């Protein structure tokens, strides 16, 4: 096997056609239970149980051994991780790279996306495209890193209870969002943090704010990957808004897996997109 793409499970992709691919699961943990973010996870049940749970919850990144197992026997591996500002995934991936490359003829490119979810999907799909084009390892690495300069992430959150439970935001803000029907609209910053931009009353205004932010960051009709937390109608509505302005846009939609369900929660919508510099 010459090439393989490996991503942590925050990409929401459990499989990928046309190229060797593996998803390395993160874990969502409480004092009572551990949820493994793989294809067998029932995210709806997980969210119901977490909503009833009053204690602290958090996440655990894949171990070095889990990354190595996912690399398998591939000669050339492109590993795609959630932003290093929120998780230790990238660091454990780099450690796995150092060990894997001790074997002759093995190379690993670790990509810290400074993002998560649907922006990772765009990067993974670009890797598949470059591999299919027959480029060599160094060419693929150079081109995908250049591509990453032109991808972005915006999001809309309906609930932030789990972010409050694991200490990432104030419980007071979490209560206000839940009671007042506020949607938090934000983006992945250049440093890989999740940055709040707007507080919108209601879903419709939240989706409108998302598209405005996309355009403010250079979107002019390129690829868009949308992911959602049990909220396909809102994801479709965002896609329709994009298509109304940019009929040529290529849009894909998929549901959250475990990690994004945990942080985004029910009702959330995320959009990864290309700017006009592609």
PDB file of C-alpha atoms in Angstrom:
ATOM      1  CA  UNK A   1       0.000   0.000   0.000  1.00  0.00           C
ATOM      2  CA  UNK A   2       1.711   3.162  -1.156  1.00  0.00           C
ATOM      3  CA  UNK A   3      -0.521   5.971   0.181  1.00  0.00           C
ATOM      4  CA  UNK A   4      -2.954   6.206   3.078  1.00  0.00           C
ATOM      5  CA  UNK A   5      -4.927   9.040   4.642  1.00  0.00           C
ATOM      6  CA  UNK A   6      -5.529   8.837   8.391  1.00  0.00           C
ATOM      7  CA  UNK A   7      -7.652  11.330  10.323  1.00  0.00           C
ATOM      8  CA  UNK A   8      -8.880  11.586  13.876  1.00  0.00           C
ATOM      9  CA  UNK A   9     -12.624  11.139  14.315  1.00  0.00           C
ATOM     10  CA  UNK A  10     -13.389  14.847  14.690  1.00  0.00           C
ATOM     11  CA  UNK A  11     -13.511  14.939  10.877  1.00  0.00           C
ATOM     12  CA  UNK A  12     -16.839  13.033  11.079  1.00  0.00           C
ATOM     13  CA  UNK A  13     -15.616  10.764   8.247  1.00  0.00           C
ATOM     14  CA  UNK A  14     -15.583   7.057   9.084  1.00  0.00           C
ATOM     15  CA  UNK A  15     -14.821   5.999   5.507  1.00  0.00           C
ATOM     16  CA  UNK A  16     -13.612   7.433   2.206  1.00  0.00           C
ATOM     17  CA  UNK A  17     -13.890   5.991  -1.277  1.00  0.00           C
ATOM     18  CA  UNK A  18     -11.055   5.900  -3.772  1.00  0.00           C
ATOM     19  CA  UNK A  19      -8.098   5.794  -1.382  1.00  0.00           C
ATOM     20  CA  UNK A  20      -6.898   3.848   1.667  1.00  0.00           C
ATOM     21  CA  UNK A  21      -8.331   5.609   4.711  1.00  0.00           C
ATOM     22  CA  UNK A  22      -8.639   5.142   8.468  1.00  0.00           C
ATOM     23  CA  UNK A  23     -10.339   7.113  11.231  1.00  0.00           C
ATOM     24  CA  UNK A  24      -8.667   7.147  14.651  1.00  0.00           C
ATOM     25  CA  UNK A  25     -11.271   7.561  17.412  1.00  0.00           C
ATOM     26  CA  UNK A  26     -11.193  10.143  20.139  1.00  0.00           C
ATOM     27  CA  UNK A  27     -13.065   9.381  23.354  1.00  0.00           C
ATOM     28  CA  UNK A  28     -15.674  11.329  25.288  1.00  0.00           C
ATOM     29  CA  UNK A  29     -15.321  10.594  28.996  1.00  0.00           C
ATOM     30  CA  UNK A  30     -17.165  11.164  32.256  1.00  0.00           C
ATOM     31  CA  UNK A  31     -16.546   9.723  35.704  1.00  0.00           C
ATOM     32  CA  UNK A  32     -19.129   7.053  34.890  1.00  0.00           C
ATOM     33  CA  UNK A  33     -18.699   6.167  31.222  1.00  0.00           C
ATOM     34  CA  UNK A  34     -16.418   6.338  28.188  1.00  0.00           C
ATOM     35  CA  UNK A  35     -17.753   6.818  24.653  1.00  0.00           C
ATOM     36  CA  UNK A  36     -15.484   5.725  21.787  1.00  0.00           C
ATOM     37  CA  UNK A  37     -15.988   7.876  18.687  1.00  0.00           C
ATOM     38  CA  UNK A  38     -16.131   5.155  16.079  1.00  0.00           C
ATOM     39  CA  UNK A  39     -18.741   3.874  13.623  1.00  0.00           C
ATOM     40  CA  UNK A  40     -20.572   2.003  16.398  1.00  0.00           C
ATOM     41  CA  UNK A  41     -21.262   5.071  18.560  1.00  0.00           C
ATOM     42  CA  UNK A  42     -24.912   6.086  18.969  1.00  0.00           C
ATOM     43  CA  UNK A  43     -24.463   9.858  19.142  1.00  0.00           C
ATOM     44  CA  UNK A  44     -28.140  10.559  19.883  1.00  0.00           C
ATOM     45  CA  UNK A  45     -28.053   8.278  22.917  1.00  0.00           C
ATOM     46  CA  UNK A  46     -24.727   9.752  24.002  1.00  0.00           C
ATOM     47  CA  UNK A  47     -26.119  13.297  23.937  1.00  0.00           C
ATOM     48  CA  UNK A  48     -29.193  12.256  25.943  1.00  0.00           C
ATOM     49  CA  UNK A  49     -27.010  10.612  28.584  1.00  0.00           C
ATOM     50  CA  UNK A  50     -24.654  13.580  28.745  1.00  0.00           C
ATOM     51  CA  UNK A  51     -27.590  15.994  29.089  1.00  0.00           C
ATOM     52  CA  UNK A  52     -28.743  14.048  32.160  1.00  0.00           C
ATOM     53  CA  UNK A  53     -25.230  13.826  33.600  1.00  0.00           C
ATOM     54  CA  UNK A  54     -24.414  16.569  36.131  1.00  0.00           C
ATOM     55  CA  UNK A  55     -20.697  16.004  36.535  1.00  0.00           C
ATOM     56  CA  UNK A  56     -17.695  17.135  34.537  1.00  0.00           C
ATOM     57  CA  UNK A  57     -17.099  15.661  31.080  1.00  0.00           C
ATOM     58  CA  UNK A  58     -14.180  15.851  28.674  1.00  0.00           C
ATOM     59  CA  UNK A  59     -12.352  14.183  25.825  1.00  0.00           C
ATOM     60  CA  UNK A  60      -9.274  12.003  25.359  1.00  0.00           C
ATOM     61  CA  UNK A  61      -7.137  11.929  22.234  1.00  0.00           C
ATOM     62  CA  UNK A  62      -5.858   8.790  20.471  1.00  0.00           C
ATOM     63  CA  UNK A  63      -2.672   7.261  21.842  1.00  0.00           C
ATOM     64  CA  UNK A  64       0.554   6.913  19.882  1.00  0.00           C
ATOM     65  CA  UNK A  65      -0.193   3.212  19.542  1.00  0.00           C
ATOM     66  CA  UNK A  66      -3.624   3.901  18.037  1.00  0.00           C
ATOM     67  CA  UNK A  67      -2.073   6.199  15.431  1.00  0.00           C
ATOM     68  CA  UNK A  68       0.529   3.557  14.590  1.00  0.00           C
ATOM     69  CA  UNK A  69      -2.154   0.894  14.221  1.00  0.00           C
ATOM     70  CA  UNK A  70      -4.065   3.173  11.842  1.00  0.00           C
ATOM     71  CA  UNK A  71      -0.935   3.843   9.738  1.00  0.00           C
ATOM     72  CA  UNK A  72      -0.854   0.095   9.101  1.00  0.00           C
ATOM     73  CA  UNK A  73       1.729  -0.874   6.485  1.00  0.00           C
ATOM     74  CA  UNK A  74       1.437   2.175   4.223  1.00  0.00           C
ATOM     75  CA  UNK A  75       4.654   3.589   2.799  1.00  0.00           C
ATOM     76  CA  UNK A  76       3.343   7.159   2.753  1.00  0.00           C
ATOM     77  CA  UNK A  77       0.830   8.440   5.305  1.00  0.00           C
ATOM     78  CA  UNK A  78      -0.964  11.781   5.449  1.00  0.00           C
ATOM     79  CA  UNK A  79      -2.388  12.262   8.944  1.00  0.00           C
ATOM     80  CA  UNK A  80      -5.016  14.963   9.497  1.00  0.00           C
ATOM     81  CA  UNK A  81      -5.792  16.188  13.032  1.00  0.00           C
ATOM     82  CA  UNK A  82      -8.104  18.480  14.928  1.00  0.00           C
ATOM     83  CA  UNK A  83      -6.554  21.797  15.947  1.00  0.00           C
ATOM     84  CA  UNK A  84      -3.724  21.378  18.449  1.00  0.00           C
ATOM     85  CA  UNK A  85      -5.152  24.242  20.533  1.00  0.00           C
ATOM     86  CA  UNK A  86      -8.073  22.030  21.614  1.00  0.00           C
ATOM     87  CA  UNK A  87      -6.597  18.531  21.688  1.00  0.00           C
ATOM     88  CA  UNK A  88      -3.406  16.546  22.044  1.00  0.00           C
ATOM     89  CA  UNK A  89      -4.162  14.634  18.813  1.00  0.00           C
ATOM     90  CA  UNK A  90      -1.510  16.417  16.795  1.00  0.00           C
ATOM     91  CA  UNK A  91       1.203  15.859  19.413  1.00  0.00           C
ATOM     92  CA  UNK A  92       0.472  12.136  19.682  1.00  0.00           C
ATOM     93  CA  UNK A  93       0.422  11.930  15.876  1.00  0.00           C
ATOM     94  CA  UNK A  94       3.866  13.550  15.684  1.00  0.00           C
ATOM     95  CA  UNK A  95       5.203  11.032  18.214  1.00  0.00           C
ATOM     96  CA  UNK A  96       3.752   8.201  16.149  1.00  0.00           C
ATOM     97  CA  UNK A  97       5.389   9.662  13.030  1.00  0.00           C
ATOM     98  CA  UNK A  98       8.817   9.616  14.702  1.00  0.00           C
ATOM     99  CA  UNK A  99       8.404   5.954  15.603  1.00  0.00           C
ATOM    100  CA  UNK A 100       6.906   4.905  12.264  1.00  0.00           C
ATOM    101  CA  UNK A 101       9.620   6.569  10.208  1.00  0.00           C
ATOM    102  CA  UNK A 102      12.270   4.437  11.900  1.00  0.00           C
ATOM    103  CA  UNK A 103      11.189   1.711   9.485  1.00  0.00           C
ATOM    104  CA  UNK A 104      12.885   1.983   6.065  1.00  0.00           C
ATOM    105  CA  UNK A 105      10.837   3.582   3.306  1.00  0.00           C
ATOM    106  CA  UNK A 106       8.125   4.973   5.598  1.00  0.00           C
ATOM    107  CA  UNK A 107       7.088   8.633   5.597  1.00  0.00           C
ATOM    108  CA  UNK A 108       4.360  10.477   7.492  1.00  0.00           C
ATOM    109  CA  UNK A 109       3.051  14.010   7.009  1.00  0.00           C
ATOM    110  CA  UNK A 110       1.197  15.262  10.108  1.00  0.00           C
ATOM    111  CA  UNK A 111      -1.230  18.098   9.344  1.00  0.00           C
ATOM    112  CA  UNK A 112      -2.503  20.271  12.197  1.00  0.00           C
ATOM    113  CA  UNK A 113      -5.627  21.700  10.563  1.00  0.00           C
ATOM    114  CA  UNK A 114      -6.101  24.435  13.197  1.00  0.00           C
ATOM    115  CA  UNK A 115      -9.752  23.490  12.799  1.00  0.00           C
ATOM    116  CA  UNK A 116     -12.129  20.544  13.028  1.00  0.00           C
ATOM    117  CA  UNK A 117     -15.090  18.820  11.379  1.00  0.00           C
ATOM    118  CA  UNK A 118     -15.995  19.942   7.862  1.00  0.00           C
ATOM    119  CA  UNK A 119     -12.815  21.934   7.225  1.00  0.00           C
ATOM    120  CA  UNK A 120     -10.927  18.710   7.856  1.00  0.00           C
ATOM    121  CA  UNK A 121     -13.177  17.029   5.270  1.00  0.00           C
ATOM    122  CA  UNK A 122     -12.082  19.538   2.623  1.00  0.00           C
ATOM    123  CA  UNK A 123      -8.425  18.858   3.411  1.00  0.00           C
ATOM    124  CA  UNK A 124      -8.938  15.091   3.321  1.00  0.00           C
ATOM    125  CA  UNK A 125     -10.733  15.333  -0.022  1.00  0.00           C
ATOM    126  CA  UNK A 126      -7.934  17.503  -1.417  1.00  0.00           C
ATOM    127  CA  UNK A 127      -5.413  14.855  -0.340  1.00  0.00           C
ATOM    128  CA  UNK A 128      -7.444  12.200  -2.153  1.00  0.00           C
ATOM    129  CA  UNK A 129      -7.481  14.375  -5.275  1.00  0.00           C
ATOM    130  CA  UNK A 130      -3.705  14.914  -5.178  1.00  0.00           C
ATOM    131  CA  UNK A 131      -3.005  11.219  -4.571  1.00  0.00           C
ATOM    132  CA  UNK A 132      -5.281  10.267  -7.465  1.00  0.00           C
ATOM    133  CA  UNK A 133      -3.401  12.715  -9.691  1.00  0.00           C
ATOM    134  CA  UNK A 134      -0.245  10.622  -9.235  1.00  0.00           C
ATOM    135  CA  UNK A 135       1.855  13.238  -7.440  1.00  0.00           C
ATOM    136  CA  UNK A 136       4.750  12.183  -5.228  1.00  0.00           C
ATOM    137  CA  UNK A 137       4.865  12.595  -1.437  1.00  0.00           C
ATOM    138  CA  UNK A 138       6.671  15.946  -1.379  1.00  0.00           C
ATOM    139  CA  UNK A 139       4.442  17.417  -4.083  1.00  0.00           C
ATOM    140  CA  UNK A 140       1.304  16.360  -2.238  1.00  0.00           C
ATOM    141  CA  UNK A 141       2.611  17.710   1.054  1.00  0.00           C
ATOM    142  CA  UNK A 142       3.478  21.078  -0.484  1.00  0.00           C
ATOM    143  CA  UNK A 143       0.205  21.482  -2.318  1.00  0.00           C
ATOM    144  CA  UNK A 144      -2.035  20.461   0.558  1.00  0.00           C
ATOM    145  CA  UNK A 145      -0.269  22.854   2.936  1.00  0.00           C
ATOM    146  CA  UNK A 146      -0.820  25.645   0.420  1.00  0.00           C
ATOM    147  CA  UNK A 147      -4.469  24.610   0.079  1.00  0.00           C
ATOM    148  CA  UNK A 148      -4.918  24.789   3.851  1.00  0.00           C
ATOM    149  CA  UNK A 149      -4.134  28.508   3.714  1.00  0.00           C
ATOM    150  CA  UNK A 150      -7.389  28.963   1.806  1.00  0.00           C
ATOM    151  CA  UNK A 151      -9.848  26.872   3.840  1.00  0.00           C
ATOM    152  CA  UNK A 152     -11.913  28.134   6.768  1.00  0.00           C
ATOM    153  CA  UNK A 153     -14.552  27.098   9.301  1.00  0.00           C
ATOM    154  CA  UNK A 154     -17.664  28.876  10.581  1.00  0.00           C
ATOM    155  CA  UNK A 155     -20.153  27.430  13.051  1.00  0.00           C
ATOM    156  CA  UNK A 156     -23.491  28.026  14.755  1.00  0.00           C
ATOM    157  CA  UNK A 157     -24.201  26.559  18.199  1.00  0.00           C
ATOM    158  CA  UNK A 158     -27.647  26.146  19.749  1.00  0.00           C
ATOM    159  CA  UNK A 159     -26.357  24.809  23.064  1.00  0.00           C
ATOM    160  CA  UNK A 160     -23.033  25.148  24.866  1.00  0.00           C
ATOM    161  CA  UNK A 161     -23.766  23.074  27.983  1.00  0.00           C
ATOM    162  CA  UNK A 162     -20.930  20.596  27.398  1.00  0.00           C
ATOM    163  CA  UNK A 163     -18.459  23.402  26.743  1.00  0.00           C
ATOM    164  CA  UNK A 164     -19.452  24.787  30.133  1.00  0.00           C
ATOM    165  CA  UNK A 165     -19.222  21.378  31.844  1.00  0.00           C
ATOM    166  CA  UNK A 166     -15.623  20.894  30.755  1.00  0.00           C
ATOM    167  CA  UNK A 167     -14.646  24.423  31.716  1.00  0.00           C
ATOM    168  CA  UNK A 168     -14.290  26.019  28.272  1.00  0.00           C
ATOM    169  CA  UNK A 169     -16.952  28.712  28.772  1.00  0.00           C
ATOM    170  CA  UNK A 170     -18.846  30.293  31.671  1.00  0.00           C
ATOM    171  CA  UNK A 171     -21.939  28.424  32.953  1.00  0.00           C
ATOM    172  CA  UNK A 172     -23.692  31.810  32.995  1.00  0.00           C
ATOM    173  CA  UNK A 173     -23.229  32.141  29.211  1.00  0.00           C
ATOM    174  CA  UNK A 174     -24.447  28.571  28.726  1.00  0.00           C
ATOM    175  CA  UNK A 175     -27.683  29.267  30.621  1.00  0.00           C
ATOM    176  CA  UNK A 176     -28.328  32.451  28.623  1.00  0.00           C
ATOM    177  CA  UNK A 177     -27.911  30.602  25.324  1.00  0.00           C
ATOM    178  CA  UNK A 178     -30.347  27.877  26.349  1.00  0.00           C
ATOM    179  CA  UNK A 179     -33.054  30.118  27.850  1.00  0.00           C
ATOM    180  CA  UNK A 180     -33.088  33.000  25.370  1.00  0.00           C
ATOM    181  CA  UNK A 181     -32.929  31.035  22.128  1.00  0.00           C
ATOM    182  CA  UNK A 182     -29.578  32.581  21.280  1.00  0.00           C
ATOM    183  CA  UNK A 183     -27.362  31.016  18.611  1.00  0.00           C
ATOM    184  CA  UNK A 184     -23.615  31.509  18.929  1.00  0.00           C
ATOM    185  CA  UNK A 185     -21.958  32.099  15.546  1.00  0.00           C
ATOM    186  CA  UNK A 186     -18.195  31.904  15.337  1.00  0.00           C
ATOM    187  CA  UNK A 187     -15.170  30.705  13.418  1.00  0.00           C
ATOM    188  CA  UNK A 188     -11.915  28.817  13.762  1.00  0.00           C
ATOM    189  CA  UNK A 189      -9.273  31.507  14.199  1.00  0.00           C
ATOM    190  CA  UNK A 190      -5.903  31.568  12.458  1.00  0.00           C
ATOM    191  CA  UNK A 191      -4.409  30.239  15.704  1.00  0.00           C
ATOM    192  CA  UNK A 192      -6.806  27.296  15.803  1.00  0.00           C
ATOM    193  CA  UNK A 193      -9.061  28.513  18.600  1.00  0.00           C
ATOM    194  CA  UNK A 194     -12.862  28.692  18.387  1.00  0.00           C
ATOM    195  CA  UNK A 195     -13.719  32.380  18.278  1.00  0.00           C
ATOM    196  CA  UNK A 196     -17.190  33.739  19.027  1.00  0.00           C
ATOM    197  CA  UNK A 197     -18.303  36.410  16.547  1.00  0.00           C
ATOM    198  CA  UNK A 198     -22.049  36.952  16.962  1.00  0.00           C
ATOM    199  CA  UNK A 199     -25.013  36.198  19.212  1.00  0.00           C
ATOM    200  CA  UNK A 200     -28.108  35.787  17.043  1.00  0.00           C
ATOM    201  CA  UNK A 201     -31.728  35.419  18.147  1.00  0.00           C
ATOM    202  CA  UNK A 202     -33.010  32.330  16.372  1.00  0.00           C
ATOM    203  CA  UNK A 203     -31.737  29.862  13.807  1.00  0.00           C
ATOM    204  CA  UNK A 204     -32.616  31.851  10.684  1.00  0.00           C
ATOM    205  CA  UNK A 205     -30.536  34.828  11.767  1.00  0.00           C
ATOM    206  CA  UNK A 206     -27.742  32.480  12.777  1.00  0.00           C
ATOM    207  CA  UNK A 207     -27.592  30.902   9.309  1.00  0.00           C
ATOM    208  CA  UNK A 208     -27.621  34.333   7.682  1.00  0.00           C
ATOM    209  CA  UNK A 209     -24.712  35.371   9.898  1.00  0.00           C
ATOM    210  CA  UNK A 210     -22.796  32.236   8.903  1.00  0.00           C
ATOM    211  CA  UNK A 211     -23.074  33.059   5.202  1.00  0.00           C
ATOM    212  CA  UNK A 212     -22.058  36.670   5.826  1.00  0.00           C
ATOM    213  CA  UNK A 213     -18.949  35.460   7.641  1.00  0.00           C
ATOM    214  CA  UNK A 214     -18.138  33.055   4.815  1.00  0.00           C
ATOM    215  CA  UNK A 215     -18.256  35.926   2.330  1.00  0.00           C
ATOM    216  CA  UNK A 216     -16.255  38.166   4.653  1.00  0.00           C
ATOM    217  CA  UNK A 217     -13.531  35.503   4.614  1.00  0.00           C
ATOM    218  CA  UNK A 218     -13.374  35.315   0.832  1.00  0.00           C
ATOM    219  CA  UNK A 219     -16.013  32.773  -0.116  1.00  0.00           C
ATOM    220  CA  UNK A 220     -17.096  33.210  -3.741  1.00  0.00           C
ATOM    221  CA  UNK A 221     -18.627  29.895  -4.710  1.00  0.00           C
ATOM    222  CA  UNK A 222     -15.981  27.229  -4.020  1.00  0.00           C
ATOM    223  CA  UNK A 223     -16.417  23.916  -2.227  1.00  0.00           C
ATOM    224  CA  UNK A 224     -18.388  23.791   1.009  1.00  0.00           C
ATOM    225  CA  UNK A 225     -18.605  20.916   3.475  1.00  0.00           C
ATOM    226  CA  UNK A 226     -21.444  21.217   6.001  1.00  0.00           C
ATOM    227  CA  UNK A 227     -21.838  19.097   9.145  1.00  0.00           C
ATOM    228  CA  UNK A 228     -24.660  19.178  11.670  1.00  0.00           C
ATOM    229  CA  UNK A 229     -25.722  17.926  15.070  1.00  0.00           C
ATOM    230  CA  UNK A 230     -29.089  16.212  14.492  1.00  0.00           C
ATOM    231  CA  UNK A 231     -30.169  19.277  12.495  1.00  0.00           C
ATOM    232  CA  UNK A 232     -30.278  18.326   8.825  1.00  0.00           C
ATOM    233  CA  UNK A 233     -32.994  20.925   8.031  1.00  0.00           C
ATOM    234  CA  UNK A 234     -30.690  23.762   9.099  1.00  0.00           C
ATOM    235  CA  UNK A 235     -27.769  22.269   7.160  1.00  0.00           C
ATOM    236  CA  UNK A 236     -29.952  22.019   4.064  1.00  0.00           C
ATOM    237  CA  UNK A 237     -31.199  25.577   4.597  1.00  0.00           C
ATOM    238  CA  UNK A 238     -27.628  26.857   4.707  1.00  0.00           C
ATOM    239  CA  UNK A 239     -26.844  24.940   1.539  1.00  0.00           C
ATOM    240  CA  UNK A 240     -29.872  26.478  -0.172  1.00  0.00           C
ATOM    241  CA  UNK A 241     -28.780  29.978   0.840  1.00  0.00           C
ATOM    242  CA  UNK A 242     -25.324  29.329  -0.580  1.00  0.00           C
ATOM    243  CA  UNK A 243     -26.705  27.891  -3.829  1.00  0.00           C
ATOM    244  CA  UNK A 244     -29.060  30.847  -4.257  1.00  0.00           C
ATOM    245  CA  UNK A 245     -26.067  33.194  -4.405  1.00  0.00           C
ATOM    246  CA  UNK A 246     -23.501  30.826  -5.898  1.00  0.00           C
ATOM    247  CA  UNK A 247     -25.189  28.242  -8.163  1.00  0.00           C
ATOM    248  CA  UNK A 248     -21.794  26.736  -9.046  1.00  0.00           C
ATOM    249  CA  UNK A 249     -20.992  25.867  -5.423  1.00  0.00           C
ATOM    250  CA  UNK A 250     -20.137  22.227  -4.634  1.00  0.00           C
ATOM    251  CA  UNK A 251     -21.807  21.370  -1.333  1.00  0.00           C
ATOM    252  CA  UNK A 252     -21.711  18.180   0.737  1.00  0.00           C
ATOM    253  CA  UNK A 253     -23.566  17.506   4.003  1.00  0.00           C
ATOM    254  CA  UNK A 254     -22.974  14.901   6.707  1.00  0.00           C
ATOM    255  CA  UNK A 255     -23.949  14.444  10.368  1.00  0.00           C
ATOM    256  CA  UNK A 256     -21.652  14.875  13.326  1.00  0.00           C
ATOM    257  CA  UNK A 257     -19.849  11.889  14.733  1.00  0.00           C
ATOM    258  CA  UNK A 258     -19.090  11.715  18.467  1.00  0.00           C
ATOM    259  CA  UNK A 259     -16.503  14.431  19.094  1.00  0.00           C
ATOM    260  CA  UNK A 260     -18.318  17.142  17.157  1.00  0.00           C
ATOM    261  CA  UNK A 261     -21.623  16.018  18.709  1.00  0.00           C
ATOM    262  CA  UNK A 262     -20.060  16.481  22.139  1.00  0.00           C
ATOM    263  CA  UNK A 263     -18.693  19.975  21.562  1.00  0.00           C
ATOM    264  CA  UNK A 264     -21.272  21.192  19.016  1.00  0.00           C
ATOM    265  CA  UNK A 265     -24.282  19.485  20.645  1.00  0.00           C
ATOM    266  CA  UNK A 266     -27.752  19.101  19.167  1.00  0.00           C
ATOM    267  CA  UNK A 267     -28.767  21.803  16.690  1.00  0.00           C
ATOM    268  CA  UNK A 268     -25.268  22.892  15.716  1.00  0.00           C
ATOM    269  CA  UNK A 269     -24.178  23.543  12.141  1.00  0.00           C
ATOM    270  CA  UNK A 270     -20.584  23.841  10.926  1.00  0.00           C
ATOM    271  CA  UNK A 271     -19.356  24.795   7.460  1.00  0.00           C
ATOM    272  CA  UNK A 272     -15.870  24.339   6.040  1.00  0.00           C
ATOM    273  CA  UNK A 273     -15.286  26.343   2.879  1.00  0.00           C
ATOM    274  CA  UNK A 274     -12.703  27.459   0.322  1.00  0.00           C
ATOM    275  CA  UNK A 275     -11.908  31.121  -0.232  1.00  0.00           C
ATOM    276  CA  UNK A 276     -11.390  32.692  -3.660  1.00  0.00           C
ATOM    277  CA  UNK A 277      -7.614  32.310  -3.434  1.00  0.00           C
ATOM    278  CA  UNK A 278      -7.779  28.623  -4.409  1.00  0.00           C
TER     279      UNK A 278
END
